Amino acid sequence: MTEAAPVKADPATGGRPAAAPDPGVEKRAATRAPRRLRNVFNLEEFEAVARRHLPRGVFGYVAGAADAWTALGDNRSDFAHVKMMPRVLVGHATRDQATTLFGARYNHPFGIAPMGLSALAAYDGDVVLARAAHALGIPAVMSATSLTSLERVANEGPSRWYQAYLPGDDERIVAMVDRIAAAGYEVLVMTADVPVAGNREDSKRDKFGAPLKPSLDVAMQGLVRPAWLWETMLRTLRVHGMPHFENNDVKRGPPIIAKEVVRSFAGRASLSWHHAQIVRERFKGKVVIKGIIAPEDAARAAALGMDGIIVSNHGGRQLDSSLSSIAALPAVKAAAGNMTVMLDSGVRRGSDVLKAMALGADFVFVGRPFLFAAAVSGVPGVEYAASLLSAEIDRDMAMLGLGSLDALDENVLAPAWRPSSDSA
Ligand code: FNR
């Protein structure tokens, strides 16, 4: 089941392989839950454990969504709405869920979505997510809103996927793309659905901002979570010093805790297809546009020569009335030409992964549960989360009569949900 990802000599890691998983890790992770996660049996259940571990504002930042959280709910209920057709007596003693993406073979059809402030929720969160993904043979996308330099994650993860938040400014884009390329990243994910920050009322209530303004309330939130305070915050300060926004631009950004600084979203609202084209022309690796819901935008990305798109409503954190990505997928896929089509937002079950693939996704990404897992139990937590999801995929493949994902098509869905059916 676990065919290794390709092994490449990588100058950025001093000749170490760039994406070779440790085959032993997955087996260990599959059989043993870290102590704090022993009552967690599926991806949804990481949230309750993380709620007890993280300060209110940090937990709310990760768990929450925009406005009234409508899109967050739809992301789950729209997956539940899609029904499948079990097939019997097919006789596959073992199943293979290895998947090829941009020429690389991954052990599973899912990866870790980019998540900002990972190193505030989890100790050394960006590196932890990248290391766990590397060990598992899956991709993790390094976030631009990160407190760890992209060069360090490229080396120590190692990570080959980087997500950029770019300003609508040609010169700054070229400089940033060159920095990303120089660090050895092979896939550049350009997030397109954040022209402005989403409206997060829970964060306002919790006085959680980025940067964090020091206050008695914020200090109290940390003091009542001693495990986080000791294992994540104080350890970070001791080992790495005060974290800064490292990757929003070529120059280092402000510190995470600051009285006055307002982190700049300036320029993001003017980002346009013109800038996407600059990225496409400048970056020699794969370029992926993240945050596509409209088929017209997928067609535009294809026309500009993008390698892929991620169908996403940002986990319900941007436009609260957005269509869910699973509902948007069939029409986006039909408009996407030859591009690789990936999806995130609301994937929590093995069946969700298979439904997305049946509706045209080549690969999916999962966000919040992996960060909760990293926050509570570090690399073993992330490995455990991945093992739960991969076990669900394997079980569902058996019940759908699939020996490998190459055999998966729309026929695993009940007829009404097949894109080719008139009623879909
Ligand atoms: C995000 N997301 C995100 N996306 C992105 O392109 N850049 C980023 O920096 C972030 N930051 C971020 C922080 C946190 C805490 C979360 C939860 C999410 C969105 C993320 O990549 C992805 O689209 C969603 O998380 C997917 O939805 P689920 O799996 O969390 O439901």
Tab-separated table of C-alpha atoms and ligand atoms in Angstrom:
chain	number	residue	atom	x	y	z
A	1	MET	CA	0.000	0.000	0.000
A	2	THR	CA	2.838	2.357	0.670
A	3	GLU	CA	4.764	2.936	-2.484
A	4	ALA	CA	7.479	5.468	-1.788
A	5	ALA	CA	7.419	8.998	-3.154
A	6	PRO	CA	10.208	9.661	-5.640
A	7	VAL	CA	13.644	10.216	-4.188
A	8	LYS	CA	15.546	13.177	-5.581
A	9	ALA	CA	18.934	14.468	-4.517
A	10	ASP	CA	18.147	17.914	-3.240
A	11	PRO	CA	20.744	20.669	-2.942
A	12	ALA	CA	18.536	22.580	-0.483
A	13	THR	CA	18.751	19.718	1.992
A	14	GLY	CA	22.443	19.099	1.524
A	15	GLY	CA	21.842	16.151	-0.785
A	16	ARG	CA	19.201	14.513	1.409
A	17	PRO	CA	16.194	13.149	-0.487
A	18	ALA	CA	13.488	15.763	-1.011
A	19	ALA	CA	10.402	13.652	-0.620
A	20	ALA	CA	11.214	10.153	0.511
A	21	PRO	CA	8.924	8.976	3.303
A	22	ASP	CA	10.186	6.826	6.128
A	23	PRO	CA	8.224	3.620	5.495
A	24	GLY	CA	8.289	2.654	9.177
A	25	VAL	CA	6.528	5.747	10.416
A	26	GLU	CA	3.131	5.106	8.932
A	27	LYS	CA	2.943	1.672	10.532
A	28	ARG	CA	3.793	3.016	13.975
A	29	ALA	CA	1.335	5.867	13.602
A	30	ALA	CA	-1.446	3.586	12.450
A	31	THR	CA	-1.334	1.465	15.553
A	32	ARG	CA	-0.633	3.945	18.324
A	33	ALA	CA	-2.507	7.068	19.360
A	34	PRO	CA	-0.448	9.620	21.326
A	35	ARG	CA	-1.632	9.709	24.968
A	36	ARG	CA	-3.573	12.955	24.624
A	37	LEU	CA	-5.371	11.663	21.553
A	38	ARG	CA	-6.386	8.261	22.836
A	39	ASN	CA	-10.093	9.142	22.735
A	40	VAL	CA	-9.894	10.634	19.243
A	41	PHE	CA	-11.173	8.289	16.551
A	42	ASN	CA	-11.817	10.588	13.592
A	43	LEU	CA	-10.669	13.965	12.276
A	44	GLU	CA	-13.614	15.904	13.740
A	45	GLU	CA	-12.677	14.853	17.268
A	46	PHE	CA	-9.333	16.659	17.285
A	47	GLU	CA	-11.192	19.927	17.785
A	48	ALA	CA	-12.545	19.123	21.268
A	49	VAL	CA	-9.103	18.085	22.529
A	50	ALA	CA	-7.515	21.202	21.022
A	51	ARG	CA	-10.182	23.415	22.619
A	52	ARG	CA	-9.022	22.218	26.038
A	53	HIS	CA	-5.343	22.704	25.142
A	54	LEU	CA	-5.204	26.058	23.329
A	55	PRO	CA	-5.851	29.586	24.633
A	56	ARG	CA	-9.335	30.778	23.658
A	57	GLY	CA	-8.151	33.238	21.019
A	58	VAL	CA	-5.729	30.818	19.335
A	59	PHE	CA	-8.314	28.016	19.303
A	60	GLY	CA	-10.955	30.387	17.919
A	61	TYR	CA	-8.589	31.588	15.186
A	62	VAL	CA	-8.082	28.022	13.969
A	63	ALA	CA	-11.585	26.634	14.476
A	64	GLY	CA	-13.631	29.660	13.488
A	65	ALA	CA	-15.007	30.976	10.225
A	66	ALA	CA	-16.367	34.168	8.680
A	67	ASP	CA	-19.596	36.002	9.598
A	68	ALA	CA	-22.275	33.485	10.649
A	69	TRP	CA	-20.212	30.353	9.830
A	70	THR	CA	-22.698	29.353	7.100
A	71	ALA	CA	-20.055	28.245	4.604
A	72	LEU	CA	-18.286	26.261	7.336
A	73	GLY	CA	-21.491	24.295	7.952
A	74	ASP	CA	-22.253	23.862	4.248
A	75	ASN	CA	-18.765	22.490	3.670
A	76	ARG	CA	-19.711	19.512	5.842
A	77	SER	CA	-23.391	19.111	4.986
A	78	ASP	CA	-22.762	19.243	1.229
A	79	PHE	CA	-20.345	16.323	1.547
A	80	ALA	CA	-22.955	14.417	3.579
A	81	HIS	CA	-25.533	15.064	0.867
A	82	VAL	CA	-23.540	13.127	-1.782
A	83	LYS	CA	-24.423	9.411	-1.704
A	84	MET	CA	-22.377	6.422	-2.833
A	85	MET	CA	-23.021	2.931	-4.240
A	86	PRO	CA	-21.410	0.059	-2.331
A	87	ARG	CA	-20.292	-2.802	-4.564
A	88	VAL	CA	-19.992	-6.342	-3.310
A	89	LEU	CA	-18.000	-9.537	-3.871
A	90	VAL	CA	-15.219	-7.780	-5.743
A	91	GLY	CA	-12.415	-9.616	-3.954
A	92	HIS	CA	-9.641	-7.073	-3.352
A	93	ALA	CA	-7.690	-8.458	-0.395
A	94	THR	CA	-5.623	-5.268	-0.160
A	95	ARG	CA	-6.194	-1.760	-1.445
A	96	ASP	CA	-3.663	0.762	-2.761
A	97	GLN	CA	-4.353	4.456	-2.144
A	98	ALA	CA	-1.104	5.792	-3.605
A	99	THR	CA	-1.690	8.793	-5.871
A	100	THR	CA	0.410	10.610	-8.443
A	101	LEU	CA	0.388	14.392	-8.359
A	102	PHE	CA	2.591	16.596	-10.560
A	103	GLY	CA	4.703	13.551	-11.359
A	104	ALA	CA	5.358	12.653	-7.701
A	105	ARG	CA	3.942	9.520	-6.118
A	106	TYR	CA	2.317	10.148	-2.727
A	107	ASN	CA	1.223	7.464	-0.276
A	108	HIS	CA	-2.242	8.951	0.157
A	109	PRO	CA	-4.611	11.139	-1.895
A	110	PHE	CA	-4.587	13.897	0.722
A	111	GLY	CA	-2.169	16.548	1.956
A	112	ILE	CA	-1.985	19.297	4.573
A	113	ALA	CA	-3.471	22.683	3.585
A	114	PRO	CA	-1.507	25.876	4.281
A	115	MET	CA	-2.397	27.352	7.670
A	116	GLY	CA	-1.171	30.653	9.035
A	117	LEU	CA	0.203	31.046	12.566
A	118	SER	CA	0.842	27.306	12.828
A	119	ALA	CA	3.821	28.017	15.055
A	120	LEU	CA	1.580	29.841	17.525
A	121	ALA	CA	-0.848	26.921	17.848
A	122	ALA	CA	1.805	24.176	17.779
A	123	TYR	CA	5.427	24.319	18.877
A	124	ASP	CA	7.490	24.843	15.703
A	125	GLY	CA	4.221	24.173	13.856
A	126	ASP	CA	5.386	24.843	10.307
A	127	VAL	CA	8.331	22.468	10.649
A	128	VAL	CA	6.224	19.889	12.522
A	129	LEU	CA	3.576	19.800	9.767
A	130	ALA	CA	6.245	19.565	7.056
A	131	ARG	CA	8.181	16.814	8.883
A	132	ALA	CA	5.100	14.735	9.547
A	133	ALA	CA	4.004	15.073	5.923
A	134	HIS	CA	7.449	14.079	4.708
A	135	ALA	CA	7.453	11.006	6.930
A	136	LEU	CA	3.991	10.046	5.731
A	137	GLY	CA	4.799	10.600	2.049
A	138	ILE	CA	2.189	13.328	1.568
A	139	PRO	CA	2.556	17.035	0.704
A	140	ALA	CA	2.195	19.852	3.251
A	141	VAL	CA	1.785	23.372	1.926
A	142	MET	CA	3.815	25.970	3.832
A	143	SER	CA	1.682	29.068	4.590
A	144	ALA	CA	2.705	32.629	3.788
A	145	THR	CA	1.245	33.875	7.073
A	146	SER	CA	3.892	31.945	8.914
A	147	LEU	CA	6.223	32.632	11.790
A	148	THR	CA	9.019	30.417	10.444
A	149	SER	CA	11.219	31.381	7.521
A	150	LEU	CA	10.303	29.570	4.339
A	151	GLU	CA	13.974	28.663	3.892
A	152	ARG	CA	14.067	26.840	7.259
A	153	VAL	CA	10.950	24.817	6.446
A	154	ALA	CA	12.350	23.975	2.993
A	155	ASN	CA	15.478	22.607	4.677
A	156	GLU	CA	14.172	21.042	7.840
A	157	GLY	CA	10.764	19.763	6.688
A	158	PRO	CA	11.757	19.297	3.986
A	159	SER	CA	8.927	21.006	2.194
A	160	ARG	CA	8.440	21.505	-1.525
A	161	TRP	CA	5.032	23.260	-1.575
A	162	TYR	CA	4.797	26.959	-0.722
A	163	GLN	CA	1.661	29.101	-0.568
A	164	ALA	CA	2.110	32.796	-1.333
A	165	TYR	CA	-0.013	35.798	-0.399
A	166	LEU	CA	1.117	38.340	-2.929
A	167	PRO	CA	0.528	42.074	-3.142
A	168	GLY	CA	-0.695	43.603	-6.419
A	169	ASP	CA	2.765	44.970	-7.137
A	170	ASP	CA	4.866	43.578	-10.004
A	171	GLU	CA	8.261	44.266	-8.455
A	172	ARG	CA	7.456	42.827	-5.050
A	173	ILE	CA	5.939	39.758	-6.714
A	174	VAL	CA	9.047	39.078	-8.786
A	175	ALA	CA	11.292	39.443	-5.718
A	176	MET	CA	9.090	37.105	-3.659
A	177	VAL	CA	8.812	34.489	-6.404
A	178	ASP	CA	12.601	34.509	-6.750
A	179	ARG	CA	12.992	34.006	-2.997
A	180	ILE	CA	10.585	31.050	-3.066
A	181	ALA	CA	12.391	29.485	-6.040
A	182	ALA	CA	15.826	30.014	-4.450
A	183	ALA	CA	14.671	28.093	-1.365
A	184	GLY	CA	13.979	25.055	-3.560
A	185	TYR	CA	10.174	25.019	-3.592
A	186	GLU	CA	8.763	23.131	-6.556
A	187	VAL	CA	5.071	24.005	-6.303
A	188	LEU	CA	3.921	27.593	-5.764
A	189	VAL	CA	0.331	27.914	-4.565
A	190	MET	CA	-0.980	31.425	-5.160
A	191	THR	CA	-3.947	32.074	-2.878
A	192	ALA	CA	-6.462	34.236	-4.686
A	193	ASP	CA	-9.465	34.441	-2.359
A	194	VAL	CA	-8.148	36.895	0.241
A	195	PRO	CA	-8.387	40.367	-1.335
A	196	VAL	CA	-9.336	41.480	2.184
A	197	ALA	CA	-9.318	39.636	5.495
A	198	GLY	CA	-12.457	37.629	6.256
A	199	ASN	CA	-14.746	38.965	8.992
A	200	ARG	CA	-13.945	37.072	12.178
A	201	GLU	CA	-16.202	38.253	14.974
A	202	ASP	CA	-15.036	35.554	17.378
A	203	SER	CA	-11.462	36.824	17.060
A	204	LYS	CA	-12.606	40.380	17.798
A	205	ARG	CA	-14.382	39.121	20.909
A	206	ASP	CA	-11.280	37.176	21.982
A	207	LYS	CA	-9.040	40.197	21.261
A	208	PHE	CA	-7.073	37.933	18.933
A	209	GLY	CA	-5.278	39.784	16.180
A	210	ALA	CA	-2.145	39.323	14.151
A	211	PRO	CA	-0.025	40.846	15.532
A	212	LEU	CA	-1.373	40.177	19.011
A	213	LYS	CA	-1.750	43.276	21.146
A	214	PRO	CA	-0.543	42.545	24.670
A	215	SER	CA	-3.304	42.905	27.267
A	216	LEU	CA	-4.346	41.407	30.584
A	217	ASP	CA	-7.121	39.451	28.845
A	218	VAL	CA	-4.699	37.920	26.318
A	219	ALA	CA	-2.220	37.083	29.105
A	220	MET	CA	-4.988	35.403	31.135
A	221	GLN	CA	-6.023	33.324	28.115
A	222	GLY	CA	-2.483	31.919	28.052
A	223	LEU	CA	-2.172	31.455	31.814
A	224	VAL	CA	-5.226	29.203	31.980
A	225	ARG	CA	-3.678	26.906	29.365
A	226	PRO	CA	-0.428	25.951	31.146
A	227	ALA	CA	0.487	23.049	28.839
A	228	TRP	CA	0.325	25.342	25.784
A	229	LEU	CA	2.037	28.163	27.650
A	230	TRP	CA	4.939	25.963	28.684
A	231	GLU	CA	5.280	23.603	25.720
A	232	THR	CA	4.533	26.042	22.915
A	233	MET	CA	4.805	29.732	23.845
A	234	LEU	CA	7.614	29.766	26.412
A	235	ARG	CA	9.538	27.055	24.561
A	236	THR	CA	9.259	29.075	21.352
A	237	LEU	CA	10.566	32.214	23.072
A	238	ARG	CA	13.381	30.235	24.703
A	239	VAL	CA	14.511	28.366	21.569
A	240	HIS	CA	13.673	30.743	18.702
A	241	GLY	CA	13.103	34.144	20.320
A	242	MET	CA	10.085	36.327	19.541
A	243	PRO	CA	8.389	34.983	16.379
A	244	HIS	CA	8.023	37.359	13.434
A	245	PHE	CA	5.970	37.234	10.239
A	246	GLU	CA	8.793	35.904	8.096
A	247	ASN	CA	7.368	35.403	4.641
A	248	ASN	CA	4.871	38.010	3.589
A	249	ASP	CA	7.552	39.823	1.660
A	250	VAL	CA	11.234	39.484	0.894
A	251	LYS	CA	11.989	41.355	4.109
A	252	ARG	CA	11.115	40.111	7.590
A	253	GLY	CA	7.748	41.378	8.861
A	254	PRO	CA	6.634	42.517	12.334
A	255	PRO	CA	6.730	40.392	15.503
A	256	ILE	CA	3.679	38.351	16.502
A	257	ILE	CA	3.238	40.373	19.700
A	258	ALA	CA	3.286	44.117	19.081
A	259	LYS	CA	1.490	47.107	20.535
A	260	GLU	CA	1.028	49.277	17.505
A	261	VAL	CA	1.881	47.493	14.269
A	262	VAL	CA	-0.973	46.653	11.941
A	263	ARG	CA	0.099	43.863	9.606
A	264	SER	CA	-0.359	45.002	6.083
A	265	PHE	CA	-2.979	43.546	3.763
A	266	ALA	CA	-2.153	46.533	1.539
A	267	GLY	CA	-2.042	45.659	-2.119
A	268	ARG	CA	-3.812	42.326	-1.901
A	269	ALA	CA	-7.104	43.794	-3.076
A	270	SER	CA	-5.477	44.955	-6.299
A	271	LEU	CA	-4.065	41.518	-7.087
A	272	SER	CA	-5.331	40.455	-10.513
A	273	TRP	CA	-4.892	37.942	-13.339
A	274	HIS	CA	-2.140	40.212	-14.634
A	275	HIS	CA	-0.143	39.356	-11.494
A	276	ALA	CA	-0.996	35.661	-11.781
A	277	GLN	CA	0.513	35.792	-15.251
A	278	ILE	CA	3.715	37.328	-13.870
A	279	VAL	CA	3.955	34.493	-11.354
A	280	ARG	CA	3.344	31.953	-14.115
A	281	GLU	CA	6.082	33.384	-16.286
A	282	ARG	CA	8.620	33.880	-13.497
A	283	PHE	CA	8.298	30.615	-11.543
A	284	LYS	CA	9.807	27.613	-13.289
A	285	GLY	CA	8.053	24.989	-11.140
A	286	LYS	CA	4.333	24.237	-10.901
A	287	VAL	CA	1.926	27.128	-10.296
A	288	VAL	CA	-1.397	26.455	-8.590
A	289	ILE	CA	-4.203	28.969	-7.969
A	290	LYS	CA	-5.990	28.367	-4.655
A	291	GLY	CA	-9.481	29.586	-3.851
A	292	ILE	CA	-11.326	28.831	-7.088
A	293	ILE	CA	-15.103	28.330	-6.873
A	294	ALA	CA	-16.343	29.854	-10.161
A	295	PRO	CA	-15.897	27.789	-13.373
A	296	GLU	CA	-15.047	31.027	-15.235
A	297	ASP	CA	-12.047	31.520	-12.942
A	298	ALA	CA	-10.935	27.937	-13.552
A	299	ALA	CA	-11.105	28.548	-17.300
A	300	ARG	CA	-9.068	31.746	-16.877
A	301	ALA	CA	-6.407	29.916	-14.875
A	302	ALA	CA	-6.219	27.222	-17.571
A	303	ALA	CA	-5.906	29.827	-20.322
A	304	LEU	CA	-2.941	31.403	-18.494
A	305	GLY	CA	-1.138	28.054	-18.388
A	306	MET	CA	-1.505	27.296	-14.690
A	307	ASP	CA	-0.618	23.735	-13.701
A	308	GLY	CA	-3.415	23.346	-11.207
A	309	ILE	CA	-6.121	24.859	-9.055
A	310	ILE	CA	-7.376	24.213	-5.557
A	311	VAL	CA	-11.165	24.400	-5.425
A	312	SER	CA	-11.653	26.019	-2.032
A	313	ASN	CA	-13.759	28.487	-0.083
A	314	HIS	CA	-10.899	28.823	2.388
A	315	GLY	CA	-12.594	26.525	4.901
A	316	GLY	CA	-15.485	29.001	5.176
A	317	ARG	CA	-13.154	31.748	6.396
A	318	GLN	CA	-13.699	34.264	3.568
A	319	LEU	CA	-17.078	34.782	1.793
A	320	ASP	CA	-19.642	33.285	4.142
A	321	SER	CA	-22.246	32.842	1.396
A	322	SER	CA	-19.817	31.043	-0.886
A	323	LEU	CA	-20.847	27.781	-2.494
A	324	SER	CA	-19.010	24.894	-0.856
A	325	SER	CA	-16.086	23.485	-2.803
A	326	ILE	CA	-17.660	20.027	-3.144
A	327	ALA	CA	-20.804	21.621	-4.627
A	328	ALA	CA	-18.701	23.787	-6.937
A	329	LEU	CA	-16.407	20.955	-8.051
A	330	PRO	CA	-18.276	19.364	-11.005
A	331	ALA	CA	-18.682	22.639	-12.919
A	332	VAL	CA	-15.142	23.769	-12.066
A	333	LYS	CA	-13.732	20.445	-13.232
A	334	ALA	CA	-15.632	20.756	-16.523
A	335	ALA	CA	-13.999	24.169	-17.096
A	336	ALA	CA	-10.502	23.226	-15.910
A	337	GLY	CA	-9.102	21.740	-19.128
A	338	ASN	CA	-5.929	19.759	-18.494
A	339	MET	CA	-5.094	21.368	-15.171
A	340	THR	CA	-4.698	19.278	-12.028
A	341	VAL	CA	-7.796	19.881	-9.905
A	342	MET	CA	-7.416	19.733	-6.132
A	343	LEU	CA	-9.962	20.529	-3.434
A	344	ASP	CA	-10.118	21.553	0.203
A	345	SER	CA	-12.705	22.845	2.708
A	346	GLY	CA	-14.625	20.421	4.872
A	347	VAL	CA	-12.815	17.166	4.065
A	348	ARG	CA	-13.017	15.123	7.279
A	349	ARG	CA	-13.819	11.526	6.283
A	350	GLY	CA	-12.337	8.960	3.957
A	351	SER	CA	-15.653	8.983	2.128
A	352	ASP	CA	-15.274	12.756	1.565
A	353	VAL	CA	-11.917	12.143	-0.115
A	354	LEU	CA	-13.419	9.489	-2.394
A	355	LYS	CA	-16.484	11.630	-3.175
A	356	ALA	CA	-14.268	14.544	-4.187
A	357	MET	CA	-12.195	12.267	-6.413
A	358	ALA	CA	-15.336	10.760	-7.963
A	359	LEU	CA	-16.525	14.282	-8.792
A	360	GLY	CA	-13.269	15.140	-10.527
A	361	ALA	CA	-10.629	16.056	-7.927
A	362	ASP	CA	-7.156	14.583	-8.405
A	363	PHE	CA	-6.195	15.223	-4.786
A	364	VAL	CA	-7.546	16.859	-1.624
A	365	PHE	CA	-6.155	18.897	1.247
A	366	VAL	CA	-7.250	18.970	4.878
A	367	GLY	CA	-6.738	21.966	7.150
A	368	ARG	CA	-7.855	22.390	10.769
A	369	PRO	CA	-7.658	18.778	12.070
A	370	PHE	CA	-3.969	18.536	11.183
A	371	LEU	CA	-3.148	21.769	12.967
A	372	PHE	CA	-5.132	20.701	16.047
A	373	ALA	CA	-3.240	17.396	15.977
A	374	ALA	CA	0.111	19.207	15.739
A	375	ALA	CA	-0.877	21.570	18.562
A	376	VAL	CA	-1.798	18.788	20.951
A	377	SER	CA	0.758	16.077	20.073
A	378	GLY	CA	3.310	17.357	17.522
A	379	VAL	CA	4.554	15.092	14.722
A	380	PRO	CA	3.028	11.890	16.227
A	381	GLY	CA	-0.317	13.701	16.445
A	382	VAL	CA	-0.258	14.599	12.764
A	383	GLU	CA	0.801	11.065	11.861
A	384	TYR	CA	-2.062	9.708	13.935
A	385	ALA	CA	-4.560	12.020	12.210
A	386	ALA	CA	-3.303	10.909	8.797
A	387	SER	CA	-3.518	7.260	9.835
A	388	LEU	CA	-7.177	7.682	10.818
A	389	LEU	CA	-8.037	9.258	7.477
A	390	SER	CA	-6.077	6.713	5.448
A	391	ALA	CA	-7.715	3.827	7.353
A	392	GLU	CA	-11.142	5.266	6.519
A	393	ILE	CA	-10.198	5.574	2.842
A	394	ASP	CA	-8.977	1.982	2.838
A	395	ARG	CA	-12.154	0.695	4.503
A	396	ASP	CA	-14.406	2.639	2.135
A	397	MET	CA	-12.425	1.481	-0.898
A	398	ALA	CA	-13.055	-2.125	0.186
A	399	MET	CA	-16.794	-1.487	0.515
A	400	LEU	CA	-16.906	0.304	-2.829
A	401	GLY	CA	-15.078	-2.577	-4.513
A	402	LEU	CA	-11.955	-0.554	-5.361
A	403	GLY	CA	-8.475	-2.086	-5.405
A	404	SER	CA	-6.754	1.168	-6.316
A	405	LEU	CA	-7.657	4.801	-6.840
A	406	ASP	CA	-6.988	4.447	-10.567
A	407	ALA	CA	-10.207	2.403	-10.660
A	408	LEU	CA	-12.221	5.189	-9.026
A	409	ASP	CA	-14.687	7.083	-11.213
A	410	GLU	CA	-18.147	8.602	-10.905
A	411	ASN	CA	-19.721	5.148	-10.720
A	412	VAL	CA	-18.879	4.954	-6.995
A	413	LEU	CA	-21.580	7.620	-6.591
A	414	ALA	CA	-25.314	6.891	-6.593
A	415	PRO	CA	-26.667	7.721	-10.078
A	416	ALA	CA	-28.238	11.065	-9.156
A	417	TRP	CA	-24.869	12.445	-8.055
A	418	ARG	CA	-22.874	11.394	-11.122
A	419	PRO	CA	-21.775	14.472	-13.113
A	420	SER	CA	-22.774	12.730	-16.355
A	421	SER	CA	-26.346	12.179	-15.121
A	422	ASP	CA	-28.887	14.832	-16.145
A	423	SER	CA	-30.208	15.219	-12.622
A	424	ALA	CA	-26.749	16.018	-11.136
B	1	FNR	C1	-6.151	28.724	6.791
B	1	FNR	N1	-6.164	28.777	5.399
B	1	FNR	C2	-5.157	29.431	4.731
B	1	FNR	N2	-5.082	29.376	3.366
B	1	FNR	C3	-4.068	29.971	2.713
B	1	FNR	O1	-4.011	29.893	1.490
B	1	FNR	N3	-3.098	30.628	3.408
B	1	FNR	C4	-3.094	30.722	4.768
B	1	FNR	O2	-2.203	31.292	5.362
B	1	FNR	C5	-4.177	30.138	5.457
B	1	FNR	N4	-4.256	30.227	6.807
B	1	FNR	C6	-5.182	29.462	7.494
B	1	FNR	C7	-5.122	29.398	8.879
B	1	FNR	C8	-5.980	28.558	9.567
B	1	FNR	C9	-5.888	28.464	11.051
B	1	FNR	C10	-6.936	27.791	8.860
B	1	FNR	C11	-7.868	26.858	9.573
B	1	FNR	C12	-7.023	27.886	7.496
B	1	FNR	C13	-7.155	27.986	4.635
B	1	FNR	C14	-6.661	26.560	4.440
B	1	FNR	O3	-5.564	26.507	3.584
B	1	FNR	C15	-7.756	25.671	3.816
B	1	FNR	O4	-8.263	26.282	2.660
B	1	FNR	C16	-8.884	25.355	4.778
B	1	FNR	O5	-8.441	25.236	6.094
B	1	FNR	C17	-9.550	24.057	4.359
B	1	FNR	O6	-10.652	23.817	5.130
B	1	FNR	P1	-10.689	22.783	6.357
B	1	FNR	O7	-10.052	21.498	5.937
B	1	FNR	O8	-9.998	23.450	7.496
B	1	FNR	O9	-12.159	22.659	6.545
